[in-house]
GROMACS .gro file of C-alpha atoms in nm:
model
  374
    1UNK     CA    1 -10.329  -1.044  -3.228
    2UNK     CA    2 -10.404  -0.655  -3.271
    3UNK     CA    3 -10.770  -0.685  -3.256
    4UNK     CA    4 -10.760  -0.897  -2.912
    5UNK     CA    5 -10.481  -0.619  -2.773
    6UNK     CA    6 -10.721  -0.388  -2.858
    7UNK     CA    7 -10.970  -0.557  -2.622
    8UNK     CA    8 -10.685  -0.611  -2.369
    9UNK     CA    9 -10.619  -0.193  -2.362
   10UNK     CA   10 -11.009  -0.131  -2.345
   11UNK     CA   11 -11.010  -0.310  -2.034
   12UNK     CA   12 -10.660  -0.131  -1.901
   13UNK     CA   13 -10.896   0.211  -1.961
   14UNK     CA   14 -11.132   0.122  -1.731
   15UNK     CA   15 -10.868  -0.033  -1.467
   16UNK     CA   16 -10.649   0.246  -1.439
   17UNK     CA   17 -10.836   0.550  -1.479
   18UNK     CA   18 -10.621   0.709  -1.777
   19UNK     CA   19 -10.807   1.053  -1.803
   20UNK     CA   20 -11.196   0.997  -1.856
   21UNK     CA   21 -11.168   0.756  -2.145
   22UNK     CA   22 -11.460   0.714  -2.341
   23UNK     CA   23 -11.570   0.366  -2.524
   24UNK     CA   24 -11.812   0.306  -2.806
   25UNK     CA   25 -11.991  -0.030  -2.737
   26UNK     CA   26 -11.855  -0.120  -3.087
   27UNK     CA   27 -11.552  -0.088  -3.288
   28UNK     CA   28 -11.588   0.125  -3.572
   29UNK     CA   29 -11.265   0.182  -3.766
   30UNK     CA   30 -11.362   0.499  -3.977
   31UNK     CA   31 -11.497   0.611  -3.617
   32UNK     CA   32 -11.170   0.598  -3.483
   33UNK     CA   33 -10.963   0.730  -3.762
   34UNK     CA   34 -11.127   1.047  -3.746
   35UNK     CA   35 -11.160   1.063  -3.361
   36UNK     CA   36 -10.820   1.069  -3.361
   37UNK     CA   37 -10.755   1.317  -3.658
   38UNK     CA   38 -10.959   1.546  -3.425
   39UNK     CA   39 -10.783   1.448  -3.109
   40UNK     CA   40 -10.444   1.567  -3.218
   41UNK     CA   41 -10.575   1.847  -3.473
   42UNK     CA   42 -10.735   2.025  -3.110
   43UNK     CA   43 -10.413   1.937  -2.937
   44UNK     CA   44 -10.697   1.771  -2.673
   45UNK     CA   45 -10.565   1.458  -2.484
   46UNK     CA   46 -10.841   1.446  -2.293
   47UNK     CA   47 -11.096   1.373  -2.583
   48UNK     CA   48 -11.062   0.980  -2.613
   49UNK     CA   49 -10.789   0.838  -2.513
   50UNK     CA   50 -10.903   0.469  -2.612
   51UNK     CA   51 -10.941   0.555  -2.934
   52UNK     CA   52 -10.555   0.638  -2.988
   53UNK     CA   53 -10.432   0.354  -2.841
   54UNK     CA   54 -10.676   0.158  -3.050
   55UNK     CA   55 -10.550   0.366  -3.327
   56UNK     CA   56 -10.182   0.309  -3.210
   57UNK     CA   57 -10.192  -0.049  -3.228
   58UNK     CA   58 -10.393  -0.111  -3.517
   59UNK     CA   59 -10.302   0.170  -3.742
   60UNK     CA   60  -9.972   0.335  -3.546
   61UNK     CA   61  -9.668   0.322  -3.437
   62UNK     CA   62  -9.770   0.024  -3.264
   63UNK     CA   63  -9.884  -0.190  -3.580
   64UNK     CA   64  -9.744  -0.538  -3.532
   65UNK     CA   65  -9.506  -0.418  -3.235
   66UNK     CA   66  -9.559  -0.705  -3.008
   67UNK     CA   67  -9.575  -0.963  -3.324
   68UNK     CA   68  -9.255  -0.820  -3.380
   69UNK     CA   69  -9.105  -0.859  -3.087
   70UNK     CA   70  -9.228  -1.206  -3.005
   71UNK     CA   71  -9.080  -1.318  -3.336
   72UNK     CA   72  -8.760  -1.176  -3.264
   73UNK     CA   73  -8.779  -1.331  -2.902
   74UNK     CA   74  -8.864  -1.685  -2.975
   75UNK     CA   75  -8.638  -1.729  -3.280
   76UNK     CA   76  -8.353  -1.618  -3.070
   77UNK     CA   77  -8.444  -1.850  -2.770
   78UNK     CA   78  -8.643  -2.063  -2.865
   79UNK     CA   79  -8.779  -2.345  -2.562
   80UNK     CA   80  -8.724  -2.194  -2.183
   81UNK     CA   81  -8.798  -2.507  -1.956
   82UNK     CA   82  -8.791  -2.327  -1.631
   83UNK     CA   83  -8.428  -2.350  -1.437
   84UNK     CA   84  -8.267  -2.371  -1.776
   85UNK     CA   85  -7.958  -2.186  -1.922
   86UNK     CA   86  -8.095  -2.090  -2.213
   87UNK     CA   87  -8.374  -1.957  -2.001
   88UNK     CA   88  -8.190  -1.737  -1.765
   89UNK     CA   89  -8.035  -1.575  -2.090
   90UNK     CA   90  -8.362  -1.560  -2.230
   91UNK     CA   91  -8.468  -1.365  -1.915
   92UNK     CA   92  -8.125  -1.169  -1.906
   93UNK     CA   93  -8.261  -1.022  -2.288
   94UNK     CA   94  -8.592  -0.935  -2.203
   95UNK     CA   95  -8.430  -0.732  -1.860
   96UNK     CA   96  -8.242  -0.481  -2.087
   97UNK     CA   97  -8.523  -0.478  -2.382
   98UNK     CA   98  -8.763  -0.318  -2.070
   99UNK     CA   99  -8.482  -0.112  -1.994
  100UNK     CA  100  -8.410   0.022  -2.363
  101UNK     CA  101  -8.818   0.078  -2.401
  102UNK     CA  102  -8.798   0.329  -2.148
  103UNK     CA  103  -9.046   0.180  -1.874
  104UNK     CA  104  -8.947   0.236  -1.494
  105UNK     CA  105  -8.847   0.009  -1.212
  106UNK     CA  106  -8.716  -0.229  -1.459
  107UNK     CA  107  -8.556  -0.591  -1.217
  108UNK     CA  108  -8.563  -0.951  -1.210
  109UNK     CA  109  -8.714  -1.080  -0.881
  110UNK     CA  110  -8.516  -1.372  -0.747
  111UNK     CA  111  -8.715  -1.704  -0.747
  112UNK     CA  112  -8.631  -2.032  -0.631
  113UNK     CA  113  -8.689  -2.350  -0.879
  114UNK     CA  114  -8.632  -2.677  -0.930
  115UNK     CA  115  -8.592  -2.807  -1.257
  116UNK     CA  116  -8.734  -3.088  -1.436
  117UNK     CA  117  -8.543  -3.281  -1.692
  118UNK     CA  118  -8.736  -3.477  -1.929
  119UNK     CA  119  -8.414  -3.713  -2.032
  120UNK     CA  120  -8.450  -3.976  -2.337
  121UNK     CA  121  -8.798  -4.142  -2.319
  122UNK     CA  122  -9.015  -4.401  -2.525
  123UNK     CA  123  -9.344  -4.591  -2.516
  124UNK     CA  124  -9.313  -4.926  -2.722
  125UNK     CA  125  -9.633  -5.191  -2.767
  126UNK     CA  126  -9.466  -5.530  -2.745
  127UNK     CA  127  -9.842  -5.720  -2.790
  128UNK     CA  128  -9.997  -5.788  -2.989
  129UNK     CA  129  -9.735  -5.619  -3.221
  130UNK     CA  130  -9.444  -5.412  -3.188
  131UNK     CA  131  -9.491  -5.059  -3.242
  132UNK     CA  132  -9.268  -4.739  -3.125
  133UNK     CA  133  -9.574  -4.484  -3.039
  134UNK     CA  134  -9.509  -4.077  -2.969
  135UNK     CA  135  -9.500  -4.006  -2.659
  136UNK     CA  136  -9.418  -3.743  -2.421
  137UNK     CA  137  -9.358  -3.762  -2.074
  138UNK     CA  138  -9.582  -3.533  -1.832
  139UNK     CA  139  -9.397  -3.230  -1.667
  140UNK     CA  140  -9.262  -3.364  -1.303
  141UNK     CA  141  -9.317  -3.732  -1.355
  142UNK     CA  142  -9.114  -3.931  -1.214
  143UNK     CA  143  -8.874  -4.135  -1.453
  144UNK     CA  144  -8.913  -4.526  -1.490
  145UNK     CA  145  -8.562  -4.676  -1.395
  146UNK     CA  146  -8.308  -4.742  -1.712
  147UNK     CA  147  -8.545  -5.073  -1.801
  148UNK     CA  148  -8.856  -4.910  -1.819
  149UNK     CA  149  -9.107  -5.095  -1.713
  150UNK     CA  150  -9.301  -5.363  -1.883
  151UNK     CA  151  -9.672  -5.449  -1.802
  152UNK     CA  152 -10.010  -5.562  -1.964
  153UNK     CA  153 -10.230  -5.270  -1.988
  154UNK     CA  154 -10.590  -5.162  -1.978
  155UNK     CA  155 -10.777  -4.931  -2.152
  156UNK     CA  156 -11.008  -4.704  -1.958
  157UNK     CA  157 -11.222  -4.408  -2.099
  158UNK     CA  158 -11.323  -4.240  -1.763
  159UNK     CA  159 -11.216  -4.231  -1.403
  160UNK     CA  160 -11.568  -4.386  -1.338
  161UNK     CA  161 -11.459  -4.703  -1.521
  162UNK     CA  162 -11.104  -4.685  -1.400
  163UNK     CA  163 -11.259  -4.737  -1.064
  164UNK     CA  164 -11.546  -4.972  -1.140
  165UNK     CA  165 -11.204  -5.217  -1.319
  166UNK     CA  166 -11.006  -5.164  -1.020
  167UNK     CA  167 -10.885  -5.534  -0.968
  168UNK     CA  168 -10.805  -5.558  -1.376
  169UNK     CA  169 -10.583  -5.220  -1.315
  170UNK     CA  170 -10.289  -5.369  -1.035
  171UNK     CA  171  -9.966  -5.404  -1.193
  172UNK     CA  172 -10.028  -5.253  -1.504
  173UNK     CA  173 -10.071  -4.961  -1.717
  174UNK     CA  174 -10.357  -4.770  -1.697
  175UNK     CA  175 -10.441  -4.635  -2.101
  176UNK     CA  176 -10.655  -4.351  -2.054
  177UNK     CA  177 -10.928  -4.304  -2.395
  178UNK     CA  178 -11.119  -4.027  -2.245
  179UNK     CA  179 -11.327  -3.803  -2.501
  180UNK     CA  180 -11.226  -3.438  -2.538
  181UNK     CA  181 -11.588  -3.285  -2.425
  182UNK     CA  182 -11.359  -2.916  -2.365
  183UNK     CA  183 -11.017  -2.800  -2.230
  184UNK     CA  184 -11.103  -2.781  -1.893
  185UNK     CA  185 -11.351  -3.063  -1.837
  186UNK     CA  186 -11.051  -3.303  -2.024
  187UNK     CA  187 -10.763  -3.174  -1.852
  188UNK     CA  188 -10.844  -3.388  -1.485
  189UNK     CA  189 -10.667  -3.685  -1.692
  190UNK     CA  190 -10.374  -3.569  -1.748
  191UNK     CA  191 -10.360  -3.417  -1.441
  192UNK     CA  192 -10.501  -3.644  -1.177
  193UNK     CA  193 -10.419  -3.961  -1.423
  194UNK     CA  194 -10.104  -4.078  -1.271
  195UNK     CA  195 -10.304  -4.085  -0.913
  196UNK     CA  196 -10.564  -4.234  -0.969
  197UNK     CA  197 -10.404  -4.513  -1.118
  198UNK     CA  198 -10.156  -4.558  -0.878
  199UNK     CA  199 -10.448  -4.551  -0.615
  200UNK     CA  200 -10.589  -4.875  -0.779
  201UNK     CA  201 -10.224  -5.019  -0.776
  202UNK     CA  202 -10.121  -4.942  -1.159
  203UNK     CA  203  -9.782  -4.915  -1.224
  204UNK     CA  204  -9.745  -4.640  -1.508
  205UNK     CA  205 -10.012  -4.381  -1.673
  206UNK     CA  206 -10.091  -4.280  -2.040
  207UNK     CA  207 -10.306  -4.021  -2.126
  208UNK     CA  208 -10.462  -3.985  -2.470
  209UNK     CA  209 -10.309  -3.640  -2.561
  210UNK     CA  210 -10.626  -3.354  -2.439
  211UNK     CA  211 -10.652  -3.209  -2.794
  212UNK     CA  212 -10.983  -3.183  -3.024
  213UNK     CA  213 -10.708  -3.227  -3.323
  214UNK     CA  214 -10.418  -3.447  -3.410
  215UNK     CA  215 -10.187  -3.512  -3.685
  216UNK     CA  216 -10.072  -3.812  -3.455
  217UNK     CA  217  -9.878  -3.559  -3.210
  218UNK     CA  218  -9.874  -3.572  -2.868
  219UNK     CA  219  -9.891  -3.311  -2.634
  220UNK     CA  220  -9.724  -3.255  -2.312
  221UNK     CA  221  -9.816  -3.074  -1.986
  222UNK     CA  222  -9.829  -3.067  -1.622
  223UNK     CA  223  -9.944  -3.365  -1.407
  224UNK     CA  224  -9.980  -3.364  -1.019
  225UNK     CA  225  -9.883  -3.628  -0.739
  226UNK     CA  226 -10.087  -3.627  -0.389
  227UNK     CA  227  -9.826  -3.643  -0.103
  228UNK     CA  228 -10.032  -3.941   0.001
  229UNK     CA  229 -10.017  -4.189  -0.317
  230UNK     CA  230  -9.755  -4.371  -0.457
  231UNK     CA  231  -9.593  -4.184  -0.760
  232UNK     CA  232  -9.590  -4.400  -1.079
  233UNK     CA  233  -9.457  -4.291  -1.413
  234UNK     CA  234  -9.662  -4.062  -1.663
  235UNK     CA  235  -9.678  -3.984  -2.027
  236UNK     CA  236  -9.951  -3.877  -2.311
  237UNK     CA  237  -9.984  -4.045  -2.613
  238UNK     CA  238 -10.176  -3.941  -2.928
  239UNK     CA  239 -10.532  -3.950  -3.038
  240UNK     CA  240 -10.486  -4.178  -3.254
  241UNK     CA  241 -10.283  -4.435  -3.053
  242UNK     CA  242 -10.533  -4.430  -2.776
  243UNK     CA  243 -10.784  -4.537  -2.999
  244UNK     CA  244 -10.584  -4.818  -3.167
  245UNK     CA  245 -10.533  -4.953  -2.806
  246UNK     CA  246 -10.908  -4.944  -2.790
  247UNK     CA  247 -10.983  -5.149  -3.048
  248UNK     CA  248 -10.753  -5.344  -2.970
  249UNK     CA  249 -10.886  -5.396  -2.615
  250UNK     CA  250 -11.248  -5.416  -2.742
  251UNK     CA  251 -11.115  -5.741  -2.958
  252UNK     CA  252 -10.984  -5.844  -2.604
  253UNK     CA  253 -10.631  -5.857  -2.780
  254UNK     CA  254 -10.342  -5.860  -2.473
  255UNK     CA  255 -10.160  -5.555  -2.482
  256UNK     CA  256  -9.837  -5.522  -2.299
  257UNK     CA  257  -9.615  -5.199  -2.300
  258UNK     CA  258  -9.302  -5.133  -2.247
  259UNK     CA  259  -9.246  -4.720  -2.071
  260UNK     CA  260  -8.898  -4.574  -2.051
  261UNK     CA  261  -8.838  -4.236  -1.870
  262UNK     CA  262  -8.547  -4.063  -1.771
  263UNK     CA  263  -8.731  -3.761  -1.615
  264UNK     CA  264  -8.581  -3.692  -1.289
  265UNK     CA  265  -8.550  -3.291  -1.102
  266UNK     CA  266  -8.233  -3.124  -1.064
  267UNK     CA  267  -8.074  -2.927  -0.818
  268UNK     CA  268  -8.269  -2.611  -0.698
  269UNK     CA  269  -8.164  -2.277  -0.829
  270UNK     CA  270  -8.234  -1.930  -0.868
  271UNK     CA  271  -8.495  -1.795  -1.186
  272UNK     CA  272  -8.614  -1.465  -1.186
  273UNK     CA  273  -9.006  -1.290  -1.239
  274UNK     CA  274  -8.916  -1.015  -1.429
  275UNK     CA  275  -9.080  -0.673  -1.341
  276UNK     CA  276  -9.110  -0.365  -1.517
  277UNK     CA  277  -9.374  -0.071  -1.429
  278UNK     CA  278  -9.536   0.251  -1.463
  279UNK     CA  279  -9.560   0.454  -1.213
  280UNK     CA  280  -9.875   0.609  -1.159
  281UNK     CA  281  -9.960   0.950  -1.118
  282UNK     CA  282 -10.219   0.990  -0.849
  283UNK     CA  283 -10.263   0.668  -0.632
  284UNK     CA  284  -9.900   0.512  -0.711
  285UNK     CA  285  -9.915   0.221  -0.440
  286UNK     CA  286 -10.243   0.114  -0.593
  287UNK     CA  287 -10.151  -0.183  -0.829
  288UNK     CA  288 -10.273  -0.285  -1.150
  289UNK     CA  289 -10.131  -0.616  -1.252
  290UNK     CA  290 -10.084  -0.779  -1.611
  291UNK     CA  291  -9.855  -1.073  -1.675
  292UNK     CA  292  -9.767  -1.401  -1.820
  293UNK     CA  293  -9.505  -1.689  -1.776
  294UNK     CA  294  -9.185  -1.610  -1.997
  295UNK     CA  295  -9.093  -2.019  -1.960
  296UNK     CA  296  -9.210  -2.259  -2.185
  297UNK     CA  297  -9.260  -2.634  -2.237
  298UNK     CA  298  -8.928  -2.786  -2.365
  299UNK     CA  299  -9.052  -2.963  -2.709
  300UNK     CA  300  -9.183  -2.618  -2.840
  301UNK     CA  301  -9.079  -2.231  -2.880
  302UNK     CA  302  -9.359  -2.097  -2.674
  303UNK     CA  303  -9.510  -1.880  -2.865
  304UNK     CA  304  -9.850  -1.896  -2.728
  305UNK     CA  305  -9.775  -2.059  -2.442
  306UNK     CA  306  -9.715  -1.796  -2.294
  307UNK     CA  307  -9.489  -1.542  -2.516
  308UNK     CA  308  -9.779  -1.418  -2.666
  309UNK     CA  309  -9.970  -1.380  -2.329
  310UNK     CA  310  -9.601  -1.203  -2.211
  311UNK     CA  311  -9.544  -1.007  -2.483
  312UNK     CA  312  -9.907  -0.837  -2.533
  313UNK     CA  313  -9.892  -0.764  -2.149
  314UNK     CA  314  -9.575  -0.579  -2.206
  315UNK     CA  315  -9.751  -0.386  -2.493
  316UNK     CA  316 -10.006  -0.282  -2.270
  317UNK     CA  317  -9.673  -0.049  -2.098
  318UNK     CA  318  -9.552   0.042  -2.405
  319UNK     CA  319  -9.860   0.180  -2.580
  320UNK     CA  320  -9.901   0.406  -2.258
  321UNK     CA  321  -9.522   0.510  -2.225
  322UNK     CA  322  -9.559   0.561  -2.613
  323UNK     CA  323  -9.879   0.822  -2.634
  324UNK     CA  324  -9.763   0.987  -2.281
  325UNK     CA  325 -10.057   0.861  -2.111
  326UNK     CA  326  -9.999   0.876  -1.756
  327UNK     CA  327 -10.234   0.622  -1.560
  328UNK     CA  328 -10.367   0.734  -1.205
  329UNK     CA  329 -10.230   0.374  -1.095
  330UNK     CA  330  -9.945   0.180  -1.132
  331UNK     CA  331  -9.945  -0.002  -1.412
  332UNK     CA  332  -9.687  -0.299  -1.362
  333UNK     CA  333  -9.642  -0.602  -1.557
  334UNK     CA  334  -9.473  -0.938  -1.428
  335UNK     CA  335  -9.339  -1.202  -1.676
  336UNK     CA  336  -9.366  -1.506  -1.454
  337UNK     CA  337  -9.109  -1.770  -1.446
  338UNK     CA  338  -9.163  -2.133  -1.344
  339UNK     CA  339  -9.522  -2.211  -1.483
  340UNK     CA  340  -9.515  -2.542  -1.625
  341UNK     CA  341  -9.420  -2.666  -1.319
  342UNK     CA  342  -9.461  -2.451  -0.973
  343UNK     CA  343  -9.655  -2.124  -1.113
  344UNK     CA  344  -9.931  -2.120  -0.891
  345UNK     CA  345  -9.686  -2.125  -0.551
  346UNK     CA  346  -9.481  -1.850  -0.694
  347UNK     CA  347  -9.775  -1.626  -0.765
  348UNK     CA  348  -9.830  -1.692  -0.376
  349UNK     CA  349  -9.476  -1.678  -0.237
  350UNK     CA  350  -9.466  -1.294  -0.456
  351UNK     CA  351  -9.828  -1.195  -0.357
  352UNK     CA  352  -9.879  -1.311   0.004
  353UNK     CA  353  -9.518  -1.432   0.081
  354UNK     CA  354  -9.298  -1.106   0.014
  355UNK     CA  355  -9.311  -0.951   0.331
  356UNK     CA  356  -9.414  -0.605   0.172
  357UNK     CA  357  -9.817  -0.659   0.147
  358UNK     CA  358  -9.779  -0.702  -0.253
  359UNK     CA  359 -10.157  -0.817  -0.225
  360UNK     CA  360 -10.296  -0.567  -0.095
  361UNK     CA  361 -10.160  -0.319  -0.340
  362UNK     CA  362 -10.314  -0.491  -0.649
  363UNK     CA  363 -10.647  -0.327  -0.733
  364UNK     CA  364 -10.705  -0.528  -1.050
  365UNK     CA  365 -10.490  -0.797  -1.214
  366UNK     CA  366 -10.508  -0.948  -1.521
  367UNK     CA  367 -10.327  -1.268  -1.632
  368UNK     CA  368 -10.239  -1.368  -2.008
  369UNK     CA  369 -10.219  -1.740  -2.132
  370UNK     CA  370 -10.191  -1.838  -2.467
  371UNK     CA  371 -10.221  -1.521  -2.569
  372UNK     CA  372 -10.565  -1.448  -2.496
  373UNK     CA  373 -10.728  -1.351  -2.136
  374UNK     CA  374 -10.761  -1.639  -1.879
   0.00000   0.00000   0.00000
């Protein structure tokens, strides 16, 4: 995590102008130990400023900081599904920790969500044998009624044959097999899955878990209805599972499934983006933006998705604040609530919904998921 924060401040030196920072096209530890020796022996802050905070986080005050911090954060909280309790005091922490580093403009933005409750929830293969498989439900599916609902399924690999099977798909499950060829070239099926089933009259979805790797785990995530299809039920199962309903279907076995969902959304409430800042010295109303979501899935602690994303974007302030570098622009990070289910409208409602022209004050933003740049 140090090395990649390293590359994360590199790229903060040449967004905000701190002093006339000069970078060597590669790191060279030695290098920068004695660069920095020098730097404070002259009493020179001017003479590379990348190499102390390189020096800070590897070798500094800084060593481990965020690691730290994270640690601390996600043992103590542990899962933040957006519009939880244990959220809102998870945010309520992180408000005074900003305040206790030191960094300016410290504040919770108020932000309207609505939660999603996953509730109890099970996937059961009746035929041709009976077999509880892991499941979990996709983030704002709809839930299944307190029967579930039973149907024959098919197995599919691709939205290609999905469609070209059309008339084998009404009134049952759709099984989706699909290959993991990447992260983003798999994600359309657990995405898109539920729809295009339900456009071919299916009655549920499950997706084979979009993973290169599986110790028979599934994984959760966000899915997406269109306004203009029916909304059916949808869950991921794992690797494994999928391809035991494949061979199953190649033997032309009957499968039938039973799916049982509580997942439902609660009432609308208020979350909070938290905000913290510094302010900078020459062009203050010019914005330079890092962030990441604070909430996390439910079934994990969210370390990487997104508290290490969060967390190294509030380093970014503190190595700054810490070595009394004063940046020409506002540095400001946001710790975004709401991703796993209504992100990307929040990140609209704050940049082009606000009233105060928040997008045309950010010069450069940078957004951190999983703990790397995305």
């Amino acid at each position: 995590m140090e090395t990649l924060f390293s590359r994360v401040i590199l790229f903060f030196c040449l967004a905000v102008n701190v002093h006339s920072a000069l970078i060597r096209p590669k790191y060279n530890e030695q290098n920068h130990i004695e660069a920095f020796t020098q730097r404070n022996s002259l009493g020179n802050s001017d003479l590379d400023d990348a190499t102390a905070i390189i020096f800070d986080i590897v070798h500094g005050s800084g060593k481990s900081e965020t690691f730290e911090r994270l640690a601390k954060f996600t043992d103590h909280f542990g899962s933040r599904l957006t519009g939880s309790d244990n959220f809102e005091n998870a945010i309520d922490y992180i408000v005074k920790e900003l305040g206790d580093d030191g960094l300016s403009n410290v504040h919770g933005e108020p932000v309207k969500v609505i939660p999603w409750i996953r509730g109890r929830e099970s996937v059961t293969l009746l035929e041709p044998r009976k077999y509880e498989m892991n499941m979990l439900g996709l983030g704002t599916s709809i839930g299944t009624g307190p029967e579930g609902i039973t149907a024959e399924a098919i197995v599919v690999t691709s939205f290609v044959e999905l469609r070209a099977r059309a008339k084998e798909a009404v009134g049952k499950i759709v099984v989706y097999n699909e290959m993991y060829t990447g992260y983003s070239s798999t994600v359309k099926y657990r995405v898109s899955g539920a729809t295009e089933a339900a456009k071919v009259g299916a009655v549920g979805a499950l997706v084979r878990s979009v993973t290169p790797f599986s110790i028979n785990s599934p994984h959760t995530g966000n899915q997406a209805y269109e306004a203009s299809v029916k909304k059916i039920p949808a869950a991921c199962i794992t690797v494994e599972d999928s391809e035991m309903l494949q061979r199953m279907a190649n033997r032309g076995e009957k499968l039938v499934i039973n799916l049982k969902m509580e997942a439902k959304f609660g009432k609308q409430r208020l979350s909070r983006n938290v905000v913290a800042e510094i302010v900078g010295s020459k062009y203050p109303e010019q914005v330079v933006l890092v962030s990441g979501h604070l909430d996390s899935w439910d079934v994990g602690q969210g370390a990487m998705d997104d508290g290490g994303g969060a967390f190294i974007s509030w380093e970014v302030l503190s190595v700054l604040r810490r070595l009394k570098l004063r940046p020409k622009r506002t540095v400001r990070l946001v710790m975004w609530t709401g991703e796993v289910t209504v992100l990307y409208q929040i990140i609209t409602d704050w940049l082009l919904g606000s009233g105060d022209g928040q997008a045309a004050k950010v010069s450069t933003s940078l957004s951190l998921h999983f703990g790397v740049g995305v």
